[in-house]
Amino acid sequence: MFSGLPARAALTVLAATGLLAAAPSASTARPAPAPIATTAAGSPSAGVAVKMPAAVADRLGTDRKALVDAVSADVLSRSHDAGGLAPATAVGRLAAEGRKVVVDVRTVSRDWARGVAYVEAPRTRHGEPEGWLYIAHRVDGRWVAGLEGDREFADHVARSPLVGAAERRTMTAYAERRATPPAQAPQTEVSPAGAQANVNGLLLPWMPDHYMTLTGGPHAHDSGSGYWSALDFAGGNASGLVRSSREGTATSMCGAGGGWTRVIHPGGFSTDYYHMRNTTYYNGTSIARSALLGSIGTDTCAGGSATGAHVHWSLRTYDANYNGQYTWLNGRTIGGWTWWNGSAQYSGCGTRLGVTACPGTAIYNRTG
């Protein structure tokens, strides 16, 4: 894809691959060591930042460029901000905005590779980056990449030796669920009858029966266009600890020390958590409901901005074409609260048992 362009990307060495008693405590959480930057000869595609353990780079050898090319092509075709542009044009335009396309190759085994890839968010506004888990398979000397949400990814999950049995069960259950896209515009869409509870018991991102303060009502994950899928929370008596909304498989999207985690839950939903600090490092790790992910913070490991410590929480699912996307919150019940869009992003509120909670209100996380 980028053949004939100068190679400039750097390789990064990564060091390491009250209703719930099983949730890990802050004292037991051990984040992975921070990355150590190095530069290697034969760097992959021009303009694409690459993270890769030294052992993985050695195992791939000269084939690593073809792998990064395949993943990059899928990332750029799926990116909202890069779709429809030629790869070199897309990377150049993003770079002019101070944004990177990042391909993180974490593990390889024979003809298989897996990792994380993302497009950084603009650093001029509050928002979340675009990112995907990926699995790639080398067939007849050619890498076929599958990004989270597409058919190749679901097929690779079923066959790749890099996916463990427990992770495969969760990810397959997620991949096989097809959600019907709403017919109306995201800012006005109300869920169909009976769909309010159809989030499979997802909680808000802290311990049940504790509270945090709602600082931002439903808004787009990137604070721009698209479904209003995100909420912001800060403060409260949960000690600022961010926890998984449900059991699933967790991945630290920015790598060790980064403040962005994605958890894939069974039954068709996944959740994103951004701006955290003191994060626990996960790499396709099976976790319990309310497992510790980190603490509220202002981290911008993949772009965006944050003016105060909080967690930016987003809801994701698949559309009817198996494309992973952020989805609407309007009318859905999360943590016992039913969420409704406001007249503008961030202004919406939650309702529960006749009580309405708008931004600035402390709310308890409820299981029913």
Coordinates of C-alpha atoms in Angstrom, one line a residue:
M1 CA 0.0 0.0 0.0
F2 CA 2.8 2.4 0.9
S3 CA 5.4 0.9 -1.3
G4 CA 7.8 3.4 -2.8
L5 CA 7.4 5.9 0.0
P6 CA 10.2 6.7 2.5
A7 CA 10.2 4.6 5.7
R8 CA 10.0 6.8 8.8
A9 CA 7.9 4.9 11.4
A10 CA 9.6 4.0 14.7
L11 CA 9.3 0.6 16.4
T12 CA 8.4 0.6 20.1
V13 CA 9.4 -2.1 22.5
L14 CA 6.6 -3.1 24.9
A15 CA 7.6 -4.7 28.2
A16 CA 4.7 -7.1 28.9
T17 CA 2.6 -8.5 26.7
G18 CA -20.5 -3.9 46.8
L19 CA -22.0 -6.8 44.8
L20 CA -18.9 -8.2 43.3
A21 CA -16.3 -9.8 45.5
A22 CA -14.1 -10.8 42.5
A23 CA -13.3 -7.3 41.4
P24 CA -9.6 -6.5 41.9
S25 CA -8.7 -3.8 44.3
A26 CA -6.4 -0.8 43.7
S27 CA -3.7 -2.4 45.8
T28 CA -3.6 -5.6 43.7
A29 CA -3.6 -3.9 40.3
R30 CA -0.2 -4.0 38.6
P31 CA 0.2 -1.9 35.5
A32 CA 2.7 -3.1 32.9
P33 CA 6.0 -1.4 32.6
A34 CA 6.1 1.7 30.4
P35 CA 7.3 1.3 26.8
I36 CA 10.9 1.9 25.8
A37 CA 11.3 3.6 22.5
T38 CA 13.8 2.4 20.0
T39 CA 14.5 2.8 16.3
A40 CA 15.0 -0.1 14.0
A41 CA 16.2 -0.5 10.5
G42 CA 13.7 -1.4 7.8
S43 CA 10.9 0.5 9.4
P44 CA 7.4 -0.1 8.0
S45 CA 5.1 2.2 6.1
A46 CA 5.8 5.9 5.8
G47 CA 3.8 8.1 8.1
V48 CA 2.4 5.2 10.2
A49 CA 3.6 5.0 13.7
V50 CA 4.3 1.4 14.7
K51 CA 4.6 -0.3 18.1
M52 CA 6.1 -3.8 18.1
P53 CA 8.0 -5.8 20.7
A54 CA 11.6 -6.6 19.6
A55 CA 10.9 -10.3 19.6
V56 CA 7.9 -9.8 17.3
A57 CA 9.9 -7.6 15.0
D58 CA 12.6 -10.3 14.8
R59 CA 10.1 -13.0 14.1
L60 CA 8.4 -11.1 11.3
G61 CA 11.6 -9.9 9.7
T62 CA 11.1 -8.2 6.4
D63 CA 7.5 -9.3 6.3
R64 CA 6.5 -6.8 9.0
K65 CA 6.1 -4.0 6.4
A66 CA 3.5 -6.1 4.5
L67 CA 1.6 -6.7 7.7
V68 CA 1.5 -3.0 8.7
D69 CA 0.5 -2.1 5.1
A70 CA -2.5 -4.6 5.3
V71 CA -3.6 -3.3 8.7
S72 CA -3.1 0.3 7.8
A73 CA -5.2 -0.1 4.6
D74 CA -8.1 -1.4 6.7
V75 CA -7.7 1.3 9.3
L76 CA -7.7 4.1 6.8
S77 CA -10.7 2.7 4.9
R78 CA -12.7 2.4 8.2
S79 CA -11.7 5.7 9.7
H80 CA -14.4 8.4 9.6
D81 CA -11.8 11.1 9.0
A82 CA -9.7 9.2 6.4
G83 CA -12.2 7.1 4.5
G84 CA -12.4 7.8 0.8
L85 CA -8.9 9.3 0.6
A86 CA -5.8 7.7 -0.9
P87 CA -3.6 6.2 1.9
A88 CA -0.7 8.7 1.5
T89 CA -3.2 11.6 1.3
A90 CA -5.0 10.4 4.4
V91 CA -1.9 10.0 6.5
G92 CA -0.5 13.3 5.4
R93 CA -3.7 15.1 6.2
L94 CA -3.9 13.6 9.6
A95 CA -0.3 14.4 10.3
A96 CA -0.9 18.1 9.3
E97 CA -3.5 18.1 12.1
G98 CA -0.9 16.7 14.6
R99 CA -2.6 13.2 14.5
K100 CA -1.0 9.8 14.0
V101 CA -2.1 6.5 12.6
V102 CA -0.8 3.9 15.0
V103 CA -0.4 0.1 14.3
D104 CA 0.5 -1.9 17.4
V105 CA 1.6 -5.4 16.7
R106 CA 1.6 -7.3 20.0
T107 CA 1.8 -11.0 19.2
V108 CA 2.7 -13.3 16.3
S109 CA 2.6 -17.0 15.8
R110 CA 3.5 -18.6 12.5
D111 CA 1.1 -17.1 10.0
W112 CA -1.0 -15.1 12.5
A113 CA -0.6 -11.7 14.1
R114 CA -2.8 -9.6 16.4
G115 CA -2.8 -6.2 18.0
V116 CA -4.4 -2.8 18.1
A117 CA -4.6 0.0 15.6
Y118 CA -6.1 3.5 16.0
V119 CA -6.3 7.0 14.5
E120 CA -5.6 9.7 17.0
A121 CA -8.3 12.2 17.8
P122 CA -7.8 15.9 17.2
R123 CA -6.1 17.5 20.2
T124 CA -8.1 20.7 19.8
R125 CA -11.3 19.3 21.4
H126 CA -12.6 16.8 23.9
G127 CA -13.2 13.5 22.2
E128 CA -12.1 10.0 21.7
P129 CA -10.0 8.4 19.0
E130 CA -11.0 5.7 16.5
G131 CA -9.5 2.4 17.3
W132 CA -9.8 -1.3 16.6
L133 CA -8.5 -4.7 17.7
Y134 CA -7.2 -6.6 14.7
I135 CA -6.2 -10.1 13.8
A136 CA -4.2 -10.8 10.6
H137 CA -3.6 -14.1 8.8
R138 CA -1.0 -14.7 6.1
V139 CA -2.5 -16.7 3.2
D140 CA -0.3 -17.6 0.2
G141 CA 2.2 -15.0 1.3
R142 CA -0.3 -12.2 1.7
W143 CA -1.6 -10.7 4.9
V144 CA -5.4 -10.6 5.3
A145 CA -6.2 -8.2 8.1
G146 CA -9.5 -8.3 10.0
L147 CA -10.5 -5.3 12.1
E148 CA -12.8 -5.6 15.1
G149 CA -16.3 -5.6 13.6
D150 CA -15.7 -6.9 10.1
R151 CA -16.3 -10.4 8.8
E152 CA -12.6 -11.2 8.5
F153 CA -12.1 -10.5 12.2
A154 CA -15.0 -12.8 13.2
D155 CA -13.5 -15.5 11.0
H156 CA -10.0 -15.0 12.4
V157 CA -11.3 -15.1 16.0
A158 CA -12.8 -18.5 15.3
R159 CA -9.5 -20.0 14.0
S160 CA -6.5 -18.0 15.3
P161 CA -4.2 -19.7 17.8
L162 CA -3.6 -16.2 19.3
V163 CA -7.2 -16.2 20.7
G164 CA -7.7 -18.1 23.9
A165 CA -10.8 -20.3 24.6
A166 CA -12.4 -17.9 27.1
E167 CA -11.7 -14.9 24.9
R168 CA -13.0 -16.7 21.8
R169 CA -16.3 -17.4 23.5
T170 CA -16.8 -13.8 24.5
M171 CA -15.6 -12.3 21.2
T172 CA -17.6 -14.8 19.1
A173 CA -20.8 -14.0 21.1
Y174 CA -20.2 -10.4 20.4
A175 CA -19.4 -10.9 16.7
E176 CA -22.5 -12.9 16.1
R177 CA -24.9 -10.3 17.4
R178 CA -26.4 -8.1 14.7
A179 CA -28.0 -4.9 15.8
T180 CA -30.6 -3.2 13.7
P181 CA -29.5 0.4 12.9
P182 CA -31.9 3.1 14.0
A183 CA -33.9 4.6 11.2
Q184 CA -33.9 8.2 12.6
A185 CA -31.1 10.6 13.2
P186 CA -29.0 9.8 16.2
Q187 CA -29.9 13.0 18.1
T188 CA -33.6 12.1 18.0
E189 CA -33.7 8.3 18.0
V190 CA -35.6 6.6 20.9
S191 CA -35.1 2.9 21.4
P192 CA -37.8 0.5 20.3
A193 CA -40.2 -0.9 22.8
G194 CA -38.4 -3.3 25.1
A195 CA -35.0 -2.2 24.1
Q196 CA -34.3 -0.1 27.1
A197 CA -33.2 -3.1 29.1
N198 CA -31.5 -4.8 26.2
V199 CA -27.9 -3.9 27.2
N200 CA -27.4 -7.1 29.1
G201 CA -27.1 -5.6 32.5
L202 CA -24.4 -3.0 31.8
L203 CA -23.4 -0.9 34.7
L204 CA -22.0 2.6 34.9
P205 CA -18.1 2.6 35.1
W206 CA -17.6 2.4 38.8
M207 CA -18.5 0.1 41.8
P208 CA -22.2 -0.7 42.3
D209 CA -24.0 1.3 45.0
H210 CA -21.4 4.1 44.9
Y211 CA -21.8 7.4 43.2
M212 CA -20.0 9.6 40.8
T213 CA -21.0 13.0 39.4
L214 CA -22.4 13.2 35.8
T215 CA -20.3 15.9 34.1
G216 CA -21.4 15.3 30.5
G217 CA -24.7 13.9 29.2
P218 CA -25.0 11.9 26.0
H219 CA -22.6 13.1 23.3
A220 CA -20.7 11.7 20.3
H221 CA -17.7 9.7 21.2
D222 CA -15.5 12.2 19.4
S223 CA -17.7 15.2 20.4
G224 CA -18.4 15.7 16.7
S225 CA -20.9 13.9 14.5
G226 CA -22.4 10.4 14.9
Y227 CA -24.5 8.7 17.6
W228 CA -24.5 10.2 21.0
S229 CA -22.9 7.2 22.7
A230 CA -20.7 8.7 25.4
L231 CA -21.1 10.0 29.0
D232 CA -18.6 11.7 31.3
F233 CA -18.2 11.1 35.0
A234 CA -16.0 12.5 37.8
G235 CA -15.8 12.7 41.6
G236 CA -18.0 10.9 44.0
N237 CA -17.3 8.3 46.7
A238 CA -16.0 5.6 44.4
S239 CA -12.4 6.9 45.1
G240 CA -12.2 7.8 41.4
L241 CA -11.7 4.2 40.5
V242 CA -13.0 3.2 37.0
R243 CA -14.4 -0.3 36.7
S244 CA -15.7 -2.5 33.9
S245 CA -19.5 -2.2 33.1
R246 CA -19.7 -5.9 32.8
E247 CA -17.5 -9.0 32.4
G248 CA -15.7 -9.6 29.1
T249 CA -12.3 -9.3 27.5
A250 CA -10.3 -6.2 28.1
T251 CA -7.6 -4.6 26.0
S252 CA -5.4 -1.5 26.8
M253 CA -5.7 0.3 23.5
C254 CA -2.7 2.6 23.9
G255 CA -0.6 -0.1 25.4
A256 CA 1.1 -0.1 28.9
G257 CA 0.5 3.1 30.8
G258 CA -2.1 4.5 28.4
G259 CA -5.5 5.8 29.6
W260 CA -7.8 4.0 27.1
T261 CA -9.3 0.6 27.6
R262 CA -11.9 -1.4 25.6
V263 CA -13.9 -4.2 27.1
I264 CA -15.8 -6.6 24.8
H265 CA -18.9 -8.0 26.5
P266 CA -21.0 -11.0 25.5
G267 CA -24.2 -10.3 23.7
G268 CA -23.3 -7.5 21.3
F269 CA -22.0 -4.6 23.2
S270 CA -18.5 -3.3 24.1
T271 CA -17.5 -0.3 26.2
D272 CA -14.7 2.2 26.0
Y273 CA -13.1 4.1 28.9
Y274 CA -10.8 7.1 28.1
H275 CA -8.7 9.7 30.0
M276 CA -7.8 7.3 32.8
R277 CA -4.5 7.2 34.8
N278 CA -2.9 4.4 36.8
T279 CA -4.4 2.0 34.4
T280 CA -4.1 -1.8 34.7
Y281 CA -2.6 -3.3 31.5
Y282 CA -4.8 -5.8 29.7
N283 CA -4.2 -7.6 26.4
G284 CA -7.3 -9.6 25.5
T285 CA -7.6 -10.5 29.1
S286 CA -10.8 -12.1 30.6
I287 CA -12.1 -9.9 33.4
A288 CA -15.1 -9.9 35.8
R289 CA -17.8 -7.3 36.1
S290 CA -16.5 -4.2 38.0
A291 CA -12.9 -5.2 37.4
L292 CA -10.5 -2.4 38.0
L293 CA -9.4 -0.5 34.9
G294 CA -7.8 2.6 36.3
S295 CA -8.7 6.0 37.9
I296 CA -10.3 9.1 36.5
G297 CA -7.7 11.3 34.9
T298 CA -6.7 13.6 32.0
D299 CA -4.7 11.2 29.8
T300 CA -4.7 11.8 26.1
C301 CA -2.6 8.9 24.9
A302 CA -4.5 8.8 21.6
G303 CA -5.5 12.5 21.2
G304 CA -8.4 14.5 22.3
S305 CA -8.3 16.8 25.3
A306 CA -9.4 16.9 29.0
T307 CA -9.6 19.9 31.2
G308 CA -10.3 18.0 34.4
A309 CA -10.0 14.4 35.8
H310 CA -12.9 12.3 34.5
V311 CA -13.7 9.1 32.6
H312 CA -15.1 9.3 29.1
W313 CA -17.3 6.2 28.8
S314 CA -18.8 5.1 25.4
L315 CA -21.1 2.3 24.2
R316 CA -20.4 0.3 21.1
T317 CA -22.0 -2.4 19.1
Y318 CA -22.2 -3.8 15.5
D319 CA -24.5 -2.6 12.8
A320 CA -26.3 -5.0 10.4
N321 CA -23.2 -5.1 8.2
Y322 CA -20.9 -6.3 11.0
N323 CA -19.1 -2.9 11.2
G324 CA -18.2 -2.1 14.8
Q325 CA -19.4 1.4 15.7
Y326 CA -20.4 3.6 18.6
T327 CA -24.2 3.4 19.2
W328 CA -27.0 5.5 20.6
L329 CA -27.6 5.8 24.3
N330 CA -31.0 7.5 24.0
G331 CA -33.6 5.4 25.8
R332 CA -31.2 2.8 27.0
T333 CA -30.8 1.9 30.6
I334 CA -27.3 1.7 32.0
G335 CA -26.6 1.3 35.7
G336 CA -30.3 1.6 36.5
W337 CA -30.6 5.0 34.8
T338 CA -32.3 5.5 31.5
W339 CA -30.4 8.0 29.4
W340 CA -32.0 10.7 27.2
N341 CA -30.4 13.1 24.7
G342 CA -30.6 16.8 25.4
S343 CA -31.1 19.7 23.0
A344 CA -27.3 19.7 22.5
Q345 CA -24.4 17.4 23.2
Y346 CA -23.5 17.0 26.9
S347 CA -26.8 18.5 28.1
G348 CA -28.8 15.3 28.3
C349 CA -29.9 13.6 31.5
G350 CA -30.7 10.2 33.1
T351 CA -33.9 9.2 34.8
R352 CA -34.7 6.6 37.4
L353 CA -37.8 6.0 39.5
G354 CA -39.1 9.5 38.8
V355 CA -35.8 11.3 39.5
T356 CA -34.0 13.2 36.7
A357 CA -30.2 13.6 36.9
C358 CA -28.6 16.2 34.6
P359 CA -24.9 17.3 34.4
G360 CA -23.7 18.3 37.8
T361 CA -25.7 15.7 39.7
A362 CA -24.2 12.8 41.7
I363 CA -25.8 9.5 40.8
Y364 CA -25.6 6.0 42.3
N365 CA -24.7 3.0 40.1
R366 CA -27.5 0.5 40.4
T367 CA -27.8 -3.1 39.4
G368 CA -31.6 -3.0 39.0

